[in-house]
Coordinates of C-alpha atoms in Angstrom, one line a residue:
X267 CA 28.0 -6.4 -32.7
X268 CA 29.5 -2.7 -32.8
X269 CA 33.1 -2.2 -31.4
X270 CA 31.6 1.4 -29.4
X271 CA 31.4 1.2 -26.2
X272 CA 27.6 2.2 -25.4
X273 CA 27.7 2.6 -21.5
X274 CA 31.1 2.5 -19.3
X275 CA 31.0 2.5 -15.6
X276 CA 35.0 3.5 -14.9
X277 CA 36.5 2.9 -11.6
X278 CA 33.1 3.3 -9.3
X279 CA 34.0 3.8 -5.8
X280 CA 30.6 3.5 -3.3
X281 CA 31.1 3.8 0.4
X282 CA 28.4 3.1 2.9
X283 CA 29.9 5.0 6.1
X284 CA 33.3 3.3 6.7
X285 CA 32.4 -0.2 4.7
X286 CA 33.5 0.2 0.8
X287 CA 30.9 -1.9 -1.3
X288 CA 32.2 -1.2 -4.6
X289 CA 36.3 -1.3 -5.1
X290 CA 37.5 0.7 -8.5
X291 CA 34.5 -1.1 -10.2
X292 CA 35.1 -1.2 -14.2
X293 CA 31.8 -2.4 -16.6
X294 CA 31.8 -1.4 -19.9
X295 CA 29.1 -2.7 -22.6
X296 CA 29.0 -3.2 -26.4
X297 CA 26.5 -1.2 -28.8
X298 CA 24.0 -4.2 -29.8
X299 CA 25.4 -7.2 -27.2
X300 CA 23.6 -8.8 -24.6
X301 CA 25.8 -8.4 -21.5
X302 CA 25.3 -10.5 -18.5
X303 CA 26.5 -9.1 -15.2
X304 CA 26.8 -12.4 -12.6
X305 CA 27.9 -12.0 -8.7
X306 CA 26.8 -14.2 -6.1
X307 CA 24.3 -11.8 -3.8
X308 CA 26.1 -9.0 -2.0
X309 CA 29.0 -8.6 -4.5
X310 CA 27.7 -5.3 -5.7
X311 CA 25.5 -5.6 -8.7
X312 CA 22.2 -3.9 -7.0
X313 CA 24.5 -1.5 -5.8
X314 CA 26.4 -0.5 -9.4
X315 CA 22.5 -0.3 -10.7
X316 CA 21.0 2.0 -8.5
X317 CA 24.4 4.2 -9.1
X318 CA 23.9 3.9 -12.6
X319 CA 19.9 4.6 -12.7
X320 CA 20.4 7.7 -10.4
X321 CA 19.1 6.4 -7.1
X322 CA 22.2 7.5 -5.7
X323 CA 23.2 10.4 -7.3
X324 CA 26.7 11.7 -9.0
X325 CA 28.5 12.6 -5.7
X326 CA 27.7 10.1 -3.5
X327 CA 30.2 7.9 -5.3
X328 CA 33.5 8.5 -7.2
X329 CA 34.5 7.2 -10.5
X330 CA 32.9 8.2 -13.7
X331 CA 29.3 7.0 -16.0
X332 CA 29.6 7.7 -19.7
X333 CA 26.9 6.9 -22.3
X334 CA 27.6 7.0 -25.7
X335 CA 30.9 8.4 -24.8
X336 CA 29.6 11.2 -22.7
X337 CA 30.1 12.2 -18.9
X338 CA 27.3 11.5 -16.8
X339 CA 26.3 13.3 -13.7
X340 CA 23.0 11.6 -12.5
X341 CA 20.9 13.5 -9.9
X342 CA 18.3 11.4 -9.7
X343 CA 16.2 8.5 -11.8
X344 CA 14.3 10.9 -14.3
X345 CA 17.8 12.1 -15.4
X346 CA 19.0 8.6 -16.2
X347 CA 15.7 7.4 -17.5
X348 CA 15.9 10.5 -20.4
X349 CA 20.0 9.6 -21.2
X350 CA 18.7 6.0 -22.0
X351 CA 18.9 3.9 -19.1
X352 CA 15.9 1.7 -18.6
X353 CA 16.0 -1.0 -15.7
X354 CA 13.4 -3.9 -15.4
X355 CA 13.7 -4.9 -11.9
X356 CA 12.3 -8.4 -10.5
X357 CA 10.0 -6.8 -8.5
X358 CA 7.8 -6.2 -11.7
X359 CA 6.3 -2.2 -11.3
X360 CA 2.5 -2.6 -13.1
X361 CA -1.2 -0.9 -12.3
X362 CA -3.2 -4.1 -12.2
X363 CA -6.3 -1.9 -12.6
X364 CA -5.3 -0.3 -15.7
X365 CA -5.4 -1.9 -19.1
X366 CA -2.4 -3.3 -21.0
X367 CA -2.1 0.1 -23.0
X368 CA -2.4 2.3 -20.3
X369 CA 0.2 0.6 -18.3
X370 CA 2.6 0.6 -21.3
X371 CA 1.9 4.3 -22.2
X372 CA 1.7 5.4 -17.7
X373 CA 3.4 8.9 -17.6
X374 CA 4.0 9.1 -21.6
X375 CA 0.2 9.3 -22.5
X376 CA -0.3 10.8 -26.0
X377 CA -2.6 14.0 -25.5
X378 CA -5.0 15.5 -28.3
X379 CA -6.3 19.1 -27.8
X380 CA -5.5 18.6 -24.0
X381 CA -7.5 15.2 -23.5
X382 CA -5.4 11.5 -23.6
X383 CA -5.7 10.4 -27.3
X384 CA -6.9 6.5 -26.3
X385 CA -7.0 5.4 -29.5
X386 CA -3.1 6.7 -30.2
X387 CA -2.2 4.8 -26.9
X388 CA -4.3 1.9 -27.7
X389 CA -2.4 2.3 -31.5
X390 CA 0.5 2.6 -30.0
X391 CA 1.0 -0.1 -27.4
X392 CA -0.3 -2.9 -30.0
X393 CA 3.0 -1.7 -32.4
X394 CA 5.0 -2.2 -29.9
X395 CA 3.3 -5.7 -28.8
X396 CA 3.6 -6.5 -32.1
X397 CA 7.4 -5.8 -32.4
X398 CA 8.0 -8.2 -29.6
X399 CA 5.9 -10.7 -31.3
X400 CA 3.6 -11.3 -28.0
X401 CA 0.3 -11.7 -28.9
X402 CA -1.8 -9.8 -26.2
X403 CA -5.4 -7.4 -25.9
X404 CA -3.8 -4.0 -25.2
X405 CA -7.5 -3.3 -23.2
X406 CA -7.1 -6.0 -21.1
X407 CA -6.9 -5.8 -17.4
X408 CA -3.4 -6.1 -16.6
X409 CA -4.1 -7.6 -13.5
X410 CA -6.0 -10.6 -15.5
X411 CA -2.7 -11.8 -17.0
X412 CA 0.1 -14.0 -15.5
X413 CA 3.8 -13.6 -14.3
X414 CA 5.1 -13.7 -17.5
X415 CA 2.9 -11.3 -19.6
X416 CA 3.0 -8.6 -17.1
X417 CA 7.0 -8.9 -17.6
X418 CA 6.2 -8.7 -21.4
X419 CA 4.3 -5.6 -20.4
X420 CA 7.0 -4.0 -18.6
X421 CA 9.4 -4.5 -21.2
X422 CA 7.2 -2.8 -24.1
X423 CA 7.2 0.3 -21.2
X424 CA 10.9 0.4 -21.1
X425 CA 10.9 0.3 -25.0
X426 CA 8.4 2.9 -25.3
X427 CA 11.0 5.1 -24.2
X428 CA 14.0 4.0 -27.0
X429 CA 16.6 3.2 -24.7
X430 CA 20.2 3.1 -25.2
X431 CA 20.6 0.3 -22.4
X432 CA 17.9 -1.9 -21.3
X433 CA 18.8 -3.5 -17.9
X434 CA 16.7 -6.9 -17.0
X435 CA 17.3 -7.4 -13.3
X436 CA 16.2 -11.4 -12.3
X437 CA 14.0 -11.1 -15.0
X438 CA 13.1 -15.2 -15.3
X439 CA 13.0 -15.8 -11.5
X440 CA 9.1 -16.0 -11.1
X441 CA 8.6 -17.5 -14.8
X442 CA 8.3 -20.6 -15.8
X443 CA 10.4 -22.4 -18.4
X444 CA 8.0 -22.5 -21.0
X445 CA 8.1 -18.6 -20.0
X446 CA 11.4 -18.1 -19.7
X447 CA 12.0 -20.0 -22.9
X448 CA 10.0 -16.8 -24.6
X449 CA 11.6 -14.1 -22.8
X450 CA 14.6 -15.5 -23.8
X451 CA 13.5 -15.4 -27.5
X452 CA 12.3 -12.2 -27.1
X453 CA 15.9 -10.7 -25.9
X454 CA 17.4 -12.5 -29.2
X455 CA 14.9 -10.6 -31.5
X456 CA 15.8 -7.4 -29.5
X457 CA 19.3 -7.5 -29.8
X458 CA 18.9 -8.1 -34.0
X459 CA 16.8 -4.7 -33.7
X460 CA 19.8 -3.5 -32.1
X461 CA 18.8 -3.0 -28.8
X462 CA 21.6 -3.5 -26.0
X463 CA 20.6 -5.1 -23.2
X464 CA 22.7 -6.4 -19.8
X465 CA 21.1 -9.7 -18.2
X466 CA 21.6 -10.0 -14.4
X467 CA 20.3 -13.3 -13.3
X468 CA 21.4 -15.9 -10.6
X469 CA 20.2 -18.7 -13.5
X470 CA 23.7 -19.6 -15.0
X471 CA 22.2 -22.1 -18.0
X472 CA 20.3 -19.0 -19.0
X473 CA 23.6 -16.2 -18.7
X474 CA 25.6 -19.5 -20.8
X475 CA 22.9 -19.7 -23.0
X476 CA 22.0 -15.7 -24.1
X477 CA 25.0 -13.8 -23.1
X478 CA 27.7 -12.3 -25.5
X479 CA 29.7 -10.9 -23.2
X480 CA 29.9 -11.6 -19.2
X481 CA 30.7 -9.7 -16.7
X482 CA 31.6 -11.5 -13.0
X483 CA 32.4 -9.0 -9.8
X484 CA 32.8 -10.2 -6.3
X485 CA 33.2 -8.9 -3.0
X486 CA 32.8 -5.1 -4.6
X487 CA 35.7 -5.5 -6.7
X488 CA 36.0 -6.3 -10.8
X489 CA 37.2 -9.9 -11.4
X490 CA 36.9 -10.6 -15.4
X491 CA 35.1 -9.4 -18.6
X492 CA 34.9 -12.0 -21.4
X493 CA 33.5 -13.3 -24.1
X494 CA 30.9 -16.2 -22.8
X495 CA 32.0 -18.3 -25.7
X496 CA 35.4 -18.2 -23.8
X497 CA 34.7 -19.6 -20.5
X498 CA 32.4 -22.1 -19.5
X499 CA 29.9 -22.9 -16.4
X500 CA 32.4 -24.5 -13.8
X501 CA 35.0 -21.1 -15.0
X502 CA 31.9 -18.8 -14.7
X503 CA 31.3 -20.3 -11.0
X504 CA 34.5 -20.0 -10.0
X505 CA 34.9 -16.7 -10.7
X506 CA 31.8 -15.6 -8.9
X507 CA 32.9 -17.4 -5.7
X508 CA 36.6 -17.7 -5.6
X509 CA 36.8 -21.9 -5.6
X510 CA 34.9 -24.2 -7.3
X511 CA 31.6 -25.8 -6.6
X512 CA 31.8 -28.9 -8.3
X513 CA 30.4 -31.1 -5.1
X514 CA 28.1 -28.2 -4.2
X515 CA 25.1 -31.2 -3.5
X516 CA 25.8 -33.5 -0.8
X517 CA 26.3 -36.3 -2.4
X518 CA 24.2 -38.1 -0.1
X519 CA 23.7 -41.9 0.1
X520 CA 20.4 -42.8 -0.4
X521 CA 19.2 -45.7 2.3
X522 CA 15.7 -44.9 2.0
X523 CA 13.6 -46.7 4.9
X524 CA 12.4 -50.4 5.2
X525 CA 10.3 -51.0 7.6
X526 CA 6.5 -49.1 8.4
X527 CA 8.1 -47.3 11.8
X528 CA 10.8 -45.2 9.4
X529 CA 7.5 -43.6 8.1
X530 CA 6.8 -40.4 10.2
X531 CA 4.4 -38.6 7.7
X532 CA 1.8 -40.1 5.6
X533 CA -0.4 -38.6 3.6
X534 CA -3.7 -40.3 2.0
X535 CA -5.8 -39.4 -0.7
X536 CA -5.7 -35.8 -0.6
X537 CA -8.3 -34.0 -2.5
X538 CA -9.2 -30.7 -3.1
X539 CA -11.4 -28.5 -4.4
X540 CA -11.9 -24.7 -5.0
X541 CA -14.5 -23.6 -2.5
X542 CA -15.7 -20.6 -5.3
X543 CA -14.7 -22.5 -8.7
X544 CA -15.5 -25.6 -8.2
X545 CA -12.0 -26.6 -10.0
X546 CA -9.8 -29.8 -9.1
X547 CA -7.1 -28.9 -7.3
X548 CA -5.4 -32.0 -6.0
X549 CA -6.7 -35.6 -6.9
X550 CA -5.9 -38.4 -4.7
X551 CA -2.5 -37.5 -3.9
X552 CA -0.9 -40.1 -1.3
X553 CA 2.7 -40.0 0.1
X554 CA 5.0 -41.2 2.6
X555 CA 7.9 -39.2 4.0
X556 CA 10.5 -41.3 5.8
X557 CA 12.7 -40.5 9.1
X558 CA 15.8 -38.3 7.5
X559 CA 15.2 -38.3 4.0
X560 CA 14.5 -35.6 1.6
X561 CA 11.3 -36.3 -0.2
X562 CA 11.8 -34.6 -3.5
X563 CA 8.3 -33.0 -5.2
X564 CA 9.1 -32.5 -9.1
X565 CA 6.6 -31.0 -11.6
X566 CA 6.1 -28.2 -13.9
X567 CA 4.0 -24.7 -12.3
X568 CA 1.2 -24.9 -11.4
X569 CA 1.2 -29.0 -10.9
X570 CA 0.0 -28.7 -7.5
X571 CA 3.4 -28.8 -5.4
X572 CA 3.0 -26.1 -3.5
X573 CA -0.6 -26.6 -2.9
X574 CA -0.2 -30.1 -1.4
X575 CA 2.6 -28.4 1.1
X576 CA 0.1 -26.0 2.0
X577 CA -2.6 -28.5 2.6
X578 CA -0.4 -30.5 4.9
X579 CA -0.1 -27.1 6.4
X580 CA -4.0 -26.1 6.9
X581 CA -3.8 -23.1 5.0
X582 CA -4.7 -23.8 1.4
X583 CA -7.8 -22.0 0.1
X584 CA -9.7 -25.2 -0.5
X585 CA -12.2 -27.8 0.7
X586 CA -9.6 -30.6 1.6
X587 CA -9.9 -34.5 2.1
X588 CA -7.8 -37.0 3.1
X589 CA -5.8 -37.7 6.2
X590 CA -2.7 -36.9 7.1
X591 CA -0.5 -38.6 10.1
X592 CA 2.4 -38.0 11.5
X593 CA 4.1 -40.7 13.4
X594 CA 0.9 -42.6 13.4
X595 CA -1.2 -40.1 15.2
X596 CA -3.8 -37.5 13.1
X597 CA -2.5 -34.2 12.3
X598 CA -4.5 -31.5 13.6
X599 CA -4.2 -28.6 10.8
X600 CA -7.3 -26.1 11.3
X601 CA -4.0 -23.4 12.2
X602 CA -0.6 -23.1 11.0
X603 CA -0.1 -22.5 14.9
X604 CA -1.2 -25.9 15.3
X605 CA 0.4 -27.7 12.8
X606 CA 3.6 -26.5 14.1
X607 CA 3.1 -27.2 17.6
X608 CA 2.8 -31.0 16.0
X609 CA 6.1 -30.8 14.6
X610 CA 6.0 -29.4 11.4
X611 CA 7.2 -26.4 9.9
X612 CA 7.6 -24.7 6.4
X613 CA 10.0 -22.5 4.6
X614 CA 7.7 -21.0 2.4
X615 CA 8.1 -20.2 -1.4
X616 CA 7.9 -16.3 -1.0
X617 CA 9.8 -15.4 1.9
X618 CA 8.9 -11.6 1.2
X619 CA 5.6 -11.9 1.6
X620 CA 4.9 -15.4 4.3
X621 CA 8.1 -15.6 5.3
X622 CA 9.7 -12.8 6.6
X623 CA 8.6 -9.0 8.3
X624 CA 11.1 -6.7 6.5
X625 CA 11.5 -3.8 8.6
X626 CA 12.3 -5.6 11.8
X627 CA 15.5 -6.9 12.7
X628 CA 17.2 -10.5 12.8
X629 CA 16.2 -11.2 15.8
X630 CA 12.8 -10.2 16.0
X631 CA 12.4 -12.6 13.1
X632 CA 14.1 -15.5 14.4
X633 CA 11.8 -15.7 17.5
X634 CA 8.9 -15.0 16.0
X635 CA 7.7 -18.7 15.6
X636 CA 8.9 -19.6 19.3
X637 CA 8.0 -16.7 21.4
X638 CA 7.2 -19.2 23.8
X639 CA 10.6 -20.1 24.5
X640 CA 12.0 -16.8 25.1
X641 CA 8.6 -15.2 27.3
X642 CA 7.8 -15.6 31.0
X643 CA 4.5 -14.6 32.4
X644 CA 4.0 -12.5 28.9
X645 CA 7.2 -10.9 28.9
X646 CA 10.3 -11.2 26.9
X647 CA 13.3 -12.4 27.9
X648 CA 16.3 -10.9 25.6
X649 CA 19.0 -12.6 27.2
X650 CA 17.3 -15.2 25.7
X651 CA 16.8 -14.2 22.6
X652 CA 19.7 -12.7 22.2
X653 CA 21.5 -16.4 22.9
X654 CA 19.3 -17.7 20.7
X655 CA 19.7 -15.8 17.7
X656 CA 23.5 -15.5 18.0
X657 CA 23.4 -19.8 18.0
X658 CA 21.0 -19.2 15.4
X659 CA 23.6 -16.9 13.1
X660 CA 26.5 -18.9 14.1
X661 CA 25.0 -22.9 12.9
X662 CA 23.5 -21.1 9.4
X663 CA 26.4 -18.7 8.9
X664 CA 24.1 -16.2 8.9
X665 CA 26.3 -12.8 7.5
X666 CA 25.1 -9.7 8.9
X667 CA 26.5 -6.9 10.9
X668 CA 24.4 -7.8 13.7
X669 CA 21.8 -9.4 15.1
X670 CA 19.2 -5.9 15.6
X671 CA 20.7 -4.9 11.5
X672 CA 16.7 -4.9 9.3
X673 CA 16.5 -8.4 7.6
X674 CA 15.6 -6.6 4.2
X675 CA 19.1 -5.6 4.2
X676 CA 20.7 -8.7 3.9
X677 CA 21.3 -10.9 0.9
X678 CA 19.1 -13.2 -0.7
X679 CA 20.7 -15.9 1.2
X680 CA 20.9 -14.7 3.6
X681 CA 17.3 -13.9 4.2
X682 CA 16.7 -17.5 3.7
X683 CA 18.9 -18.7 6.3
X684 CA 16.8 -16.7 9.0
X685 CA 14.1 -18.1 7.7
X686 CA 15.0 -21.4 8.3
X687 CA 16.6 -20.6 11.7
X688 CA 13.0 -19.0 12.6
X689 CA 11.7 -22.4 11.8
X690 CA 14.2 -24.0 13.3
X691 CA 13.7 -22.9 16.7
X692 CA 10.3 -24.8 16.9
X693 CA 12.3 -27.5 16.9
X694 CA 10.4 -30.1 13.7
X695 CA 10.2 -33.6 12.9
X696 CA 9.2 -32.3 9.6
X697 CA 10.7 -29.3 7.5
X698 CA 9.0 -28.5 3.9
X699 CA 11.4 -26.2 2.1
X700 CA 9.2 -24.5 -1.0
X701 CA 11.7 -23.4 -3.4
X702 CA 14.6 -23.4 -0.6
X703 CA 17.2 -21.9 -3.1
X704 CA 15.2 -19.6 -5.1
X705 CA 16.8 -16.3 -6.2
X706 CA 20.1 -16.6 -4.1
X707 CA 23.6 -17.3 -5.3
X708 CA 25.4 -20.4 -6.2
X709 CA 27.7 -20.2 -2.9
X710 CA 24.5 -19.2 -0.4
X711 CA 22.9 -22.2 -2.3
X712 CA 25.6 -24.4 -1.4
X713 CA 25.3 -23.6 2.4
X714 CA 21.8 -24.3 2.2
X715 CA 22.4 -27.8 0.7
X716 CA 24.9 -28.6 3.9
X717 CA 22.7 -27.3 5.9
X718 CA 19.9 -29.5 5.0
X719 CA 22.7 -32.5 4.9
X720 CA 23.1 -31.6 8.7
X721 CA 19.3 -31.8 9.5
X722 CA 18.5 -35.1 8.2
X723 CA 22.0 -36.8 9.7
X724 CA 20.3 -35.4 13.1
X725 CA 16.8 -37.3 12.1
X726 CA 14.8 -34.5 10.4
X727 CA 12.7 -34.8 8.0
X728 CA 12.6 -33.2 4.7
X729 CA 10.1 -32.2 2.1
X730 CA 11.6 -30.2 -0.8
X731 CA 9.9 -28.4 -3.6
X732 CA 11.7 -28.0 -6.5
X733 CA 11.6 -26.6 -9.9
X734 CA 15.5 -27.0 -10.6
X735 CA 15.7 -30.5 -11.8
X736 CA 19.2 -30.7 -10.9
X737 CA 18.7 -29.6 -7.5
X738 CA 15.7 -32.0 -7.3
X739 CA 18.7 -34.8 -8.6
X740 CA 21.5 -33.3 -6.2
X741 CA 20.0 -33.8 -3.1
X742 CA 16.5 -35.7 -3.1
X743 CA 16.5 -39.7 -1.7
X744 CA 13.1 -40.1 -3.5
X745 CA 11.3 -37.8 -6.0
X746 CA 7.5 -37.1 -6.1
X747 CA 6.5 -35.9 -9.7
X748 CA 3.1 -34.2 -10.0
X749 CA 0.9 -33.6 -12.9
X750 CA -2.3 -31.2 -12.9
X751 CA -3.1 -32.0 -9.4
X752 CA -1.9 -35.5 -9.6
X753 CA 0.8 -37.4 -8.2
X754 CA 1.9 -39.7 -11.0
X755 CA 4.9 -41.2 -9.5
X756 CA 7.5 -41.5 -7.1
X757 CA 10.6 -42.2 -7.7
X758 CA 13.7 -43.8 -6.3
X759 CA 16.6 -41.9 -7.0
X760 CA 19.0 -44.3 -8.7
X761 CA 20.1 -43.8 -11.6
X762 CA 17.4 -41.3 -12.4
X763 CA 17.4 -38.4 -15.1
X764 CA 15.9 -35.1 -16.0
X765 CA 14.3 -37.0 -18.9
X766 CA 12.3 -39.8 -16.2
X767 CA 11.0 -36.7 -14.0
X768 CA 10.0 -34.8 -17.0
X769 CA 7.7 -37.4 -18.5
X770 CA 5.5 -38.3 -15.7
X771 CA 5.8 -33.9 -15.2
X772 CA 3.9 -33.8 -18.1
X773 CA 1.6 -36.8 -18.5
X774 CA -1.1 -37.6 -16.2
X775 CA -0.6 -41.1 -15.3
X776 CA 2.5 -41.7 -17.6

């Protein structure tokens, strides 16, 4: 690892009208290292990148960029794209009608006598596959491959282009582990090539485990630069947040229920099939979810978590069987609509897309599942909304300048928080919580841990969907493991380990 300094971000000052985000901000990165930059949402990373790839250009900040020891003045993305900047955001950027090659080579295509030399592209792009050792069809559909190949494509894009600094924003956040695993690899093999790349990523294990160097800012301001061999996880958290996390779970005691009027959802030999396919979606899969506990469901992707949730719901694309009761009565689950009116609600996986309407404000979002409550005769009452949303941002600590500022402007948490206070307000015996933690910092997380210790002291029911084993540890009462459709145990949580979950994870019947 060279001793130059490759990019340096020196004393960045961003304000946003009267509110300073970024404080004398100081990042400076090593030729050849893998750099992680960590922050819990809202400390200023997004907002150091955009500076950095041009979307706000030189003058709307103070402070100075140098690459390769020279000034930078940015006006706009193209020119840091041609110094060497290339940022991979988690929103992965692909044309899923356009082949592997194409997508690689989009806006760079080799041109012969004024035509797009195909085979030079199609040449090309399988080089550069090669060089990251991913085995992949450069005429493939891109929109036939998974989460983690697309990422694969992306990053040949970005090295298409020979960058100086190759920026990975969340890049393992939609992966799986066996994926992640690979990207991981993938970044080693890059850095012996002597590429420099800087890791931003809310997964800690993964910073501890690739990282040379880390990088921590908070609040907008610079707190340390080490070497990661020199700090460990609980240092590395307590940077980010200011105080330690060490009881972030609940440490709940687990009671569990004894006796059949504890039980107030039951689920029985669930089944379901594709309506198109014809595949197996969920096999048999019976459950019982007990008055204030948190019924943990464990398994690897695509095990068939989510899709027994979203049975339970009514809205998974498949011919379902089974019954499902809650509190002894039938659930009636042709609508979402209905199924909430029963007294159950979700918090879904992908609170961009099912969870949450972007452009509109916090209150408008809040509401929007118990417009009921707040309407007379058709018309809105905003008093009452108003009241409602404010009680809403004041139980969650909801942080936000208001309740009318846009919810895509918030953090990650806090995005989740008024999704849960929107499910709130119809008022459940039953919460599902798909992936309640995913993408946000390790303080928001903590909040959303207490705040699901708060619900089941007042009776609530919990379903939570999991793929962090520790979380699944931290803060389930009993765990449901699933395997290819299958529910292959469930499990008490005494004395239980990553090791138990994982082997009935991945054996059917184990």
């Amino acid at each position: 690892m060279s001793e130059k300094y490759i990019l340096q971000m020196k004393d960045i000052v961003k304000r946003f009208s009267t509110v300073t985000v970024l404080k004398s901000v100081n990042f400076q990165v090593r030729e050849g290292e893998i750099h992680a930059l960590c922050g819990e949402n809202g400390a200023g990373k997004s907002t150091m990148m955009k500076i950095l790839s041009g979307y706000y250009p030189y003058g709307e900040y103070e402070g100075e960029i140098l690459i390769d020891g020279q000034s930078q003045h940015f006006a706009g993305t193209r020119e840091s794209s041609a110094a060497g900047i290339e940022i991979i955001y988690q929103e992965l950027e692909v044309a899923g009608n356009l082949t592997v090659a194409e997508n690689i080579y989009l806006g760079s295509e080799p041109v012969r006598r004024g035509v797009i030399d195909k085979e030079a592209m199609i040449h090309g792009a399988a080089s550069i596959l090669q060089r990251l050792k991913v085995d992949l069809d450069p005429n493939i559909k891109v929109e036939k491959l998974g989460v983690g190949m697309k990422q694969m494509v992306v990053i040949a894009k970005a090295l298409l282009k020979k960058p100086k600094v190759l920026i990975l924003d969340e890049p393992s956040a939609a992966l799986s582990e066996a994926e992640t695993e690979n990207l991981l690899s993938i970044l080693r093999e890059l850095k012996a090539q002597g590429v420099t790349c800087v890791y931003i990523s809310h997964r800690l294990d993964e910073v501890m485990e690739i990282a040379d160097m880390i990088t921590v800012i908070r609040d907008g301001e610079s707190i340390t630069t080490q070497p990661r061999s020199a700090m460990d996880k609980d240092q590395l958290i307590r940077y980010m947040v200011g105080r330690s996390l060490v009881d972030q779970f609940a440490g709940r005691v687990i009671t569990g229920a004894q006796s059949e009027e504890d039980v107030v959802l039951r689920a029985e030999h669930l089944d379901a099939v594709h309506p198109r396919t014809g595949k197996q979606i969920l096999r048999d899969v019976s459950f019982d979810l007990r008055r204030g506990e948190i019924l943990g469901f464990a398994g690897l992707i695509g095990a068939g978590r989510t899709e027994t949730v979203m049975a339970i719901m009514g809205v998974l694309d498949a011919k379902v069987t089974g019954t499902i009761t809650l509190e002894g009565k039938p659930v009636r689950n042709k609508t979402p609509r209905e199924v909430i009116d029963q007294g159950i609600n979700i918090v879904t996986e992908d609170r961009r897309v099912y969870g949450l309407v972007p452009d509109e404000d916090i209150k408008s979002n809040v509401i929007l599942s118990s417009l009921d409550k707040v309407s007379t005769g058709g018309v809105i009452r905003q008093n009452e909304v108003i009241r409602l949303t404010n009680d809403s941002m004041k139980k969650l600590k909801i942080r936000a300048r208001s309740i009318d500022q846009e919810v895509s402007r918030l953090s990650g948490g806090n995005q989740q928080k008024v999704i849960i206070a929107k499910a709130l307000l119809t008022e459940p015996k039953v919460l599902i919580l798909d992936e309640p933690t995913r993408g946000i910092d390790v303080g928001a997380k903590a909040e959303i841990y207490q705040i699901m210790e708060d619900l089941v002291e007042q009776g609530v029911s919990i379903i939570m969907v999991s793929s962090e084993l520790p979380e699944i540890l931290g803060m389930a009462d009993r765990v449901a493991v699933m395997c290819e459709g299958s529910l292959t145990a469930i499990l008490d949580n005494h004395d239980l380990t990553q090791e138990t979950i994982m082997r009935y994870a991945t054996e059917v019947g184990a």
